[in-house]
mmCIF file of C-alpha atoms and ligand atoms in Angstrom:
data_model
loop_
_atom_site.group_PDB
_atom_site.id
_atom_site.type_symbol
_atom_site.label_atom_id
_atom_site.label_comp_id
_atom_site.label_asym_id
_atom_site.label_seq_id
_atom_site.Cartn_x
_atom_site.Cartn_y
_atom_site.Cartn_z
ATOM 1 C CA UNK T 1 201.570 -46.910 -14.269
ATOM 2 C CA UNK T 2 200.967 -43.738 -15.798
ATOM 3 C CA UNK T 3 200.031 -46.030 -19.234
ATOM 4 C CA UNK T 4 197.771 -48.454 -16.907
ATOM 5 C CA UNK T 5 195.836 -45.038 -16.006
ATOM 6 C CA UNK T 6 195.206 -43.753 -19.573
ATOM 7 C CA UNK T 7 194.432 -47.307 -20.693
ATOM 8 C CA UNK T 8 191.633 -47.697 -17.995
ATOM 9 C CA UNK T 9 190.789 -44.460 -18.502
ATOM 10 C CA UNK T 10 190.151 -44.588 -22.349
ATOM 11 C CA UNK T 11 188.621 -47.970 -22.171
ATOM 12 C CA UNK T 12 185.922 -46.876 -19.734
ATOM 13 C CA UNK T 13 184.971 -43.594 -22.041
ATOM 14 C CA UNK T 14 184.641 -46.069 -24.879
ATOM 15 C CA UNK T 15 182.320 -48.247 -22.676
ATOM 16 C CA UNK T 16 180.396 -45.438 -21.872
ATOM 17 C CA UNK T 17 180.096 -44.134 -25.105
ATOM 18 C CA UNK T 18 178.811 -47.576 -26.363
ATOM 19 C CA UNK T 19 176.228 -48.124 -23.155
ATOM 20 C CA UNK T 20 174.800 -44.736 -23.876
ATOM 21 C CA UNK T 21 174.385 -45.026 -27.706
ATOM 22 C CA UNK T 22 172.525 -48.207 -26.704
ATOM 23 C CA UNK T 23 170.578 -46.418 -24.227
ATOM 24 C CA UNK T 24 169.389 -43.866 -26.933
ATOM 25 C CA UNK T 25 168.654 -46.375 -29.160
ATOM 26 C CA UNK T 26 166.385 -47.963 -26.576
ATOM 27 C CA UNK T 27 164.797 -45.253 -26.532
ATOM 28 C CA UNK T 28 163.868 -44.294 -29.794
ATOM 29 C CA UNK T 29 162.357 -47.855 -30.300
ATOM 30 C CA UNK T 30 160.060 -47.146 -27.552
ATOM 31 C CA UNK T 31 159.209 -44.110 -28.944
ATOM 32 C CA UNK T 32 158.561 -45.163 -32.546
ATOM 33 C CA UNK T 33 156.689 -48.080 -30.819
ATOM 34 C CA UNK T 34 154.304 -45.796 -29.587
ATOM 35 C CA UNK T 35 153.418 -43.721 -32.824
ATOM 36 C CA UNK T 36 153.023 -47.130 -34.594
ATOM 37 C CA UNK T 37 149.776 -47.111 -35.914
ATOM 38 C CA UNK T 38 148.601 -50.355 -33.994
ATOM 39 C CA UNK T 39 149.875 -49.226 -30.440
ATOM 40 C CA UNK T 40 147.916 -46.124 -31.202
ATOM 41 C CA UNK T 41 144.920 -47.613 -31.898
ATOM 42 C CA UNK T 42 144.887 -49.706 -28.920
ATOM 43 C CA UNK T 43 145.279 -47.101 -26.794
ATOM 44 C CA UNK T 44 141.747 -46.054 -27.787
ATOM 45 C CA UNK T 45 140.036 -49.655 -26.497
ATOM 46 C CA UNK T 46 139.779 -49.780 -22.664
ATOM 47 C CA UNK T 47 138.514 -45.449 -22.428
ATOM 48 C CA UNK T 48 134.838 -45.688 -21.559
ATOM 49 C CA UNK T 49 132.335 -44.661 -23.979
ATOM 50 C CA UNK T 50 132.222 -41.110 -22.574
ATOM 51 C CA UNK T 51 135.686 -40.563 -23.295
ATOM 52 C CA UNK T 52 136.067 -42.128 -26.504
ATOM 53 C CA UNK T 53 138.191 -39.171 -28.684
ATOM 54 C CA UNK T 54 137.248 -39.757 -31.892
ATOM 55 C CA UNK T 55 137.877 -36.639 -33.639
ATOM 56 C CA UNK T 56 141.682 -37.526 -35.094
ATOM 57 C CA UNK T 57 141.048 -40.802 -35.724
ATOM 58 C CA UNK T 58 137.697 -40.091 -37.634
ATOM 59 C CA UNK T 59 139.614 -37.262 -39.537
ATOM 60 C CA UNK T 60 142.484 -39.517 -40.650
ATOM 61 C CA UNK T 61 140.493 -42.848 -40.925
ATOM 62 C CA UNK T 62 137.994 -40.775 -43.583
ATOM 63 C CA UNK T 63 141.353 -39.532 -45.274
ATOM 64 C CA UNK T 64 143.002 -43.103 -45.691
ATOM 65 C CA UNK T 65 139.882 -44.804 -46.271
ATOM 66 C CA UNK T 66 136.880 -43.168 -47.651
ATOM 67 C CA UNK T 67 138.117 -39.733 -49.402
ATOM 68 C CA UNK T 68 139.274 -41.849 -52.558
ATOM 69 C CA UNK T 69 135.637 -42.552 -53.735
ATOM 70 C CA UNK T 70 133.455 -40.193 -51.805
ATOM 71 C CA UNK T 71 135.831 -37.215 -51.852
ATOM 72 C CA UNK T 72 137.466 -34.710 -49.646
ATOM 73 C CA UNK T 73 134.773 -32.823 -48.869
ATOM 74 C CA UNK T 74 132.247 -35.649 -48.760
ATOM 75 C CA UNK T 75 130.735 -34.501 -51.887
ATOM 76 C CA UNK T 76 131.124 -37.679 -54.417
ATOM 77 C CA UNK T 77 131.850 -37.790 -57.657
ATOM 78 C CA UNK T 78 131.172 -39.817 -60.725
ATOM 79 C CA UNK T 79 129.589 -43.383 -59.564
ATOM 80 C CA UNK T 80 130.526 -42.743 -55.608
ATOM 81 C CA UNK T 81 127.117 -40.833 -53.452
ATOM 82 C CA UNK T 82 128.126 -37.370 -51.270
ATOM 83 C CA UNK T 83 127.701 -37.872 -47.806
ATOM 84 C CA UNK T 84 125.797 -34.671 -47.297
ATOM 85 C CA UNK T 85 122.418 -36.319 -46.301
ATOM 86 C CA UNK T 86 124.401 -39.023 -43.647
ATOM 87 C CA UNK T 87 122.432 -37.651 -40.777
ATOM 88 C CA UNK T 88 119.293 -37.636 -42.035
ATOM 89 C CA UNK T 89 119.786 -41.632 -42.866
ATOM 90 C CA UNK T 90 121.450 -41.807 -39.288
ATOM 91 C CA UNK T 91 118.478 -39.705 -37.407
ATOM 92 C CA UNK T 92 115.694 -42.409 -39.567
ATOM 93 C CA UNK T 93 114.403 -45.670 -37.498
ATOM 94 C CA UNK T 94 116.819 -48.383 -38.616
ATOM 95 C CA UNK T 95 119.745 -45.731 -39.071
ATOM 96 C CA UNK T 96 121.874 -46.392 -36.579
ATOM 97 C CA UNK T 97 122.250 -49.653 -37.871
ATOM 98 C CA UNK T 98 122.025 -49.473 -41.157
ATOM 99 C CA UNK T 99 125.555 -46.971 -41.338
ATOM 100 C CA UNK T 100 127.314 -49.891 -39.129
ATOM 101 C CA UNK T 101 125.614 -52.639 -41.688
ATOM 102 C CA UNK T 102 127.129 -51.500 -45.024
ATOM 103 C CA UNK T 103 130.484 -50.432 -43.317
ATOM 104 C CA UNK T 104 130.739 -54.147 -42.171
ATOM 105 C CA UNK T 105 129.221 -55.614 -45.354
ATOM 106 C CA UNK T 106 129.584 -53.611 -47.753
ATOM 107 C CA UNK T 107 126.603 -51.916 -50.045
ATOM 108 C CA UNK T 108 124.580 -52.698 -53.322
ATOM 109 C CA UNK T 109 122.278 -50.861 -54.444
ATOM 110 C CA UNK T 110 120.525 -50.171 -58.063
ATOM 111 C CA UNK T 111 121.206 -46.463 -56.814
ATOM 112 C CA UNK T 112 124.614 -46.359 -57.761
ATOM 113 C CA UNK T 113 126.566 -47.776 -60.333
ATOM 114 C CA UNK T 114 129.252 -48.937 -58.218
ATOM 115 C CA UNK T 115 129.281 -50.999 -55.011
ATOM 116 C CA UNK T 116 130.829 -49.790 -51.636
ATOM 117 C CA UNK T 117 133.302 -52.391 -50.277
ATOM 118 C CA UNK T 118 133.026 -53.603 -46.880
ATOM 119 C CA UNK T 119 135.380 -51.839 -44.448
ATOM 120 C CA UNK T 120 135.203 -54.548 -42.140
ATOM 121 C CA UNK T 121 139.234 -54.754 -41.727
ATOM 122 C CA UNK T 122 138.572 -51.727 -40.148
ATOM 123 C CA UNK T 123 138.881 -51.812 -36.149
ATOM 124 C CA UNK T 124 136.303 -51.001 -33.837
ATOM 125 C CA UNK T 125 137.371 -47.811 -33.023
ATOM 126 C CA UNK T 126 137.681 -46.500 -36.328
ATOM 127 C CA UNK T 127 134.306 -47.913 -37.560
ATOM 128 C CA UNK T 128 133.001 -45.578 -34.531
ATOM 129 C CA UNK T 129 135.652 -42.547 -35.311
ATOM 130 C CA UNK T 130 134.841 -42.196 -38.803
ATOM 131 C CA UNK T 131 131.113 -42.491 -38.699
ATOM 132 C CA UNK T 132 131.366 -39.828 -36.360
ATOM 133 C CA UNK T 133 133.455 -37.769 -38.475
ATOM 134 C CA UNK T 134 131.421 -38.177 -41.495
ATOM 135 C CA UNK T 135 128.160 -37.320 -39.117
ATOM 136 C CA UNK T 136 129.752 -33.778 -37.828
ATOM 137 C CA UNK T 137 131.001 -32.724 -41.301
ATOM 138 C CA UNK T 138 130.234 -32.376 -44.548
ATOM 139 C CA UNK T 139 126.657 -30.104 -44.082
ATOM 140 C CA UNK T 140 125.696 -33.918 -41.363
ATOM 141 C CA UNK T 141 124.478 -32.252 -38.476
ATOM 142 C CA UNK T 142 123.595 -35.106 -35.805
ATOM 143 C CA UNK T 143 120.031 -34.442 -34.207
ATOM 144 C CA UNK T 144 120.682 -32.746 -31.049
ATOM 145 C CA UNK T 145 121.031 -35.338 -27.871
ATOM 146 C CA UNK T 146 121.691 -38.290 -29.825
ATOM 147 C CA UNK T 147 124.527 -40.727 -29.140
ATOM 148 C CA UNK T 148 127.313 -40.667 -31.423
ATOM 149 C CA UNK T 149 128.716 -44.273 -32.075
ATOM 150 C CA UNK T 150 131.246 -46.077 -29.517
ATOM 151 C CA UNK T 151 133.438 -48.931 -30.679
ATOM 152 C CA UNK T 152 131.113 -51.016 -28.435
ATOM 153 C CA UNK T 153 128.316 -50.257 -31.282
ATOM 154 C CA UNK T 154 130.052 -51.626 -33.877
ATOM 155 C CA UNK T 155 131.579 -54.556 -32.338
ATOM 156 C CA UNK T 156 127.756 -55.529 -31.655
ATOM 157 C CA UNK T 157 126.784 -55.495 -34.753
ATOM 158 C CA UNK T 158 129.868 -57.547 -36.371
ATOM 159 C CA UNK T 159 128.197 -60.890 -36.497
ATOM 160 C CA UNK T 160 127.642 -63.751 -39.740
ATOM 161 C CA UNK T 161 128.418 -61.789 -43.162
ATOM 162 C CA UNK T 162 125.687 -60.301 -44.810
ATOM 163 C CA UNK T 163 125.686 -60.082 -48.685
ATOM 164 C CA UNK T 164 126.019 -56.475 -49.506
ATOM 165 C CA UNK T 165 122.371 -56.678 -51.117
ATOM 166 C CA UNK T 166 120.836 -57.547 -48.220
ATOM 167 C CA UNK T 167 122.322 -54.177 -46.026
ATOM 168 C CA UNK T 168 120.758 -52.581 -49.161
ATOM 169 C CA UNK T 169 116.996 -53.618 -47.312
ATOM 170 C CA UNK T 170 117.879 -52.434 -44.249
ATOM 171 C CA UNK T 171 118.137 -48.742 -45.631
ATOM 172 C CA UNK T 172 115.699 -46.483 -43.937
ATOM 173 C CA UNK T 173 113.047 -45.907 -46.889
ATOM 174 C CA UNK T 174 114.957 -48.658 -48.885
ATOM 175 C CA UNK T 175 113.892 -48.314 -52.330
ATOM 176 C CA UNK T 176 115.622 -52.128 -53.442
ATOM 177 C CA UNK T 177 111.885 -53.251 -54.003
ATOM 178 C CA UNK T 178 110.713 -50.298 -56.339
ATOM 179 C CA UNK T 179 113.954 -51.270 -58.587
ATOM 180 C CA UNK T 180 112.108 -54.701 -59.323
ATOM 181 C CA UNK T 181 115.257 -56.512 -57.247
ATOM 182 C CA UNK T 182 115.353 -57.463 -54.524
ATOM 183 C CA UNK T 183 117.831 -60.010 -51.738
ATOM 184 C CA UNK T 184 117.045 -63.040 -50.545
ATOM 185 C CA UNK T 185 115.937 -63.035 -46.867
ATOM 186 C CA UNK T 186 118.265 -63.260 -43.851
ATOM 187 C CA UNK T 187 118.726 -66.327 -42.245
ATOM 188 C CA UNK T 188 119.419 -67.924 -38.897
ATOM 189 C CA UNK T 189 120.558 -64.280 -37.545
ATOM 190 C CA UNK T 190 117.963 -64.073 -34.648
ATOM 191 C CA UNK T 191 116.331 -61.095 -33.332
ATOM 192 C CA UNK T 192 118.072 -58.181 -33.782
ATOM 193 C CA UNK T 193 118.242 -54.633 -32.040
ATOM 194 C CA UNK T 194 116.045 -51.644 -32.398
HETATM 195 C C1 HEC F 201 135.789 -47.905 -53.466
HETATM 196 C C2 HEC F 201 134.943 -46.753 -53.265
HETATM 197 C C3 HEC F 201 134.380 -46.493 -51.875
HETATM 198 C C4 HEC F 201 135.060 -46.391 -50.687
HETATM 199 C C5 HEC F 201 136.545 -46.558 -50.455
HETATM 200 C C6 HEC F 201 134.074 -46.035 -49.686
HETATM 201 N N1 HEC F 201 132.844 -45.952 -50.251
HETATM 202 FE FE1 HEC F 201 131.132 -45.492 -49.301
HETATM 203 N N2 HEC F 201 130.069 -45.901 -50.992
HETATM 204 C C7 HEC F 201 130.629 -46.178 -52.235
HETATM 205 C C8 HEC F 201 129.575 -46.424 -53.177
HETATM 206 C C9 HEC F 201 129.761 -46.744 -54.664
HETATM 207 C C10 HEC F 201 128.363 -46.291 -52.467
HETATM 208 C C11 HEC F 201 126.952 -46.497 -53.017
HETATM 209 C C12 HEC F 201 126.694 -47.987 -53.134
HETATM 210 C C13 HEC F 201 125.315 -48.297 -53.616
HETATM 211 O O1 HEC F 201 124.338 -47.622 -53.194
HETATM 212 O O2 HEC F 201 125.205 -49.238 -54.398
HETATM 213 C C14 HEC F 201 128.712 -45.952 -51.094
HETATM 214 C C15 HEC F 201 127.794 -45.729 -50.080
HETATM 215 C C16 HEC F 201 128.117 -45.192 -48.845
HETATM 216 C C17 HEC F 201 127.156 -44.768 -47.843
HETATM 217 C C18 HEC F 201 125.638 -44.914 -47.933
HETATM 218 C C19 HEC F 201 124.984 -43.818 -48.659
HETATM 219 C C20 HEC F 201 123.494 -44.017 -48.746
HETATM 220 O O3 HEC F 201 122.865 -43.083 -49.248
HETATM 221 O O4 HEC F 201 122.934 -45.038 -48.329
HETATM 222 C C21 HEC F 201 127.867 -44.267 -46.798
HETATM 223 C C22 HEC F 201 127.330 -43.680 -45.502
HETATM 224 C C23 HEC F 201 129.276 -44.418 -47.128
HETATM 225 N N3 HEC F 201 129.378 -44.975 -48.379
HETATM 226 C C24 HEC F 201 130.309 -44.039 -46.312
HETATM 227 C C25 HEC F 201 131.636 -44.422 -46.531
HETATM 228 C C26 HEC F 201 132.688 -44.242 -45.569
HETATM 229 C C27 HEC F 201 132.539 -43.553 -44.217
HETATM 230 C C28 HEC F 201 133.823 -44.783 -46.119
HETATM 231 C C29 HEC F 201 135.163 -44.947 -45.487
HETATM 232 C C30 HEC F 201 135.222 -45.702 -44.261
HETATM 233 C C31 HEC F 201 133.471 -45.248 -47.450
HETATM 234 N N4 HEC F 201 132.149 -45.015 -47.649
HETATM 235 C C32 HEC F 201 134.368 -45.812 -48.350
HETATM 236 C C33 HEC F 201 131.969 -46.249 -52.518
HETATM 237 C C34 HEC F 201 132.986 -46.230 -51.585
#
């Protein structure tokens, strides 16, 4: 008897043992779940525009995706432009646009030696984060009671690829012409927005 009572005893420690080591583990998979980088974007989708938080997601989408060429503190170097005058090219007529454009199509222009590549793997959401980032830093100071972007801007604007010549036009006081090139004109895209 007494060895029945130890047996049952011992078995059901090791049972518990194993049920709570699975329980932990569980739970650590539902935790890393949450800090993967996907999960953590979506989180960001269904918040209405006035809540969109940006300001981490701009920081580390700029870090991961931008700093490389255009440098940590937005200055450039070499062949890659400083972003110091975004806001003025944001605050022109066409601006707004034209910042979404060459994100989702890339940029060439006979400013540069190089060519920006298209960042149009990019979500939504950190299209709209990182413009925003690159907007409040950097000397960018947005004009006072403008909109900053929403993932809803961007996803309006994704639409038939442009070649990266053509966003070049669409730059406010585009200078493509005065460099004796310039793209061949847009087709079949319809009207678009102001
Ligand atoms: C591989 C290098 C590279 C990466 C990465 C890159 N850029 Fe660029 N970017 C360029 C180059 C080169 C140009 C200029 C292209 C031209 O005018 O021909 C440019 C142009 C721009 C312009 C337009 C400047 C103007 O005066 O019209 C903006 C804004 C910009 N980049 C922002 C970004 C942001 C934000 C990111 C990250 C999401 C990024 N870039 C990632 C190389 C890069």
């Amino acid at each position: 008897m007494r060895h029945l009572v130890a047996n049952v005893a011992t078995y059901t420690i090791a049972a518990l043992l194993i049920l709570g080591s699975a329980l932990f583990a569980w739970m650590r998979t539902a935790q890393l779940v949450l800090t993967d980088e996907h999960a953590a974007l979506a989180r960001y989708e269904p918040a209405p525009a006035h809540e969109f938080e940006w300001r981490e997601l701009g920081e580390h989408a700029y870090v991961r995706n931008c700093q490389n060429c255009h440098g940590q503190e937005g200055k450039g170097w070499d062949q890659y432009p400083g972003l110091t005058d975004t806001a003025r090219l944001f605050a022109a007529p066409g601006g707004r646009e034209y910042l979404v454009e060459l994100h989702l199509h890339g940029l060439t222009s006979p400013r540069w030696g190089a060519p920006m590549p298209d960042m149009a793997h990019l979500q939504d959401v950190e299209l709209a984060a990182v413009l925003n980032h690159v907007l409040t830093h950097f000397g960018n100071t947005p004009p006072s009671g403008t909109r900053l972007y929403v993932p809803e801007d961007i996803a309006a604007l994704r639409g038939p690829k442009r070649s990266p010549w053509e966003v070049n036009e669409l730059r406010p006081g585009g200078d493509a012409r005065a460099a004796g090139r310039s793209a061949p004109p847009r087709q079949g895209q319809g009207a678009r927005g102001p």
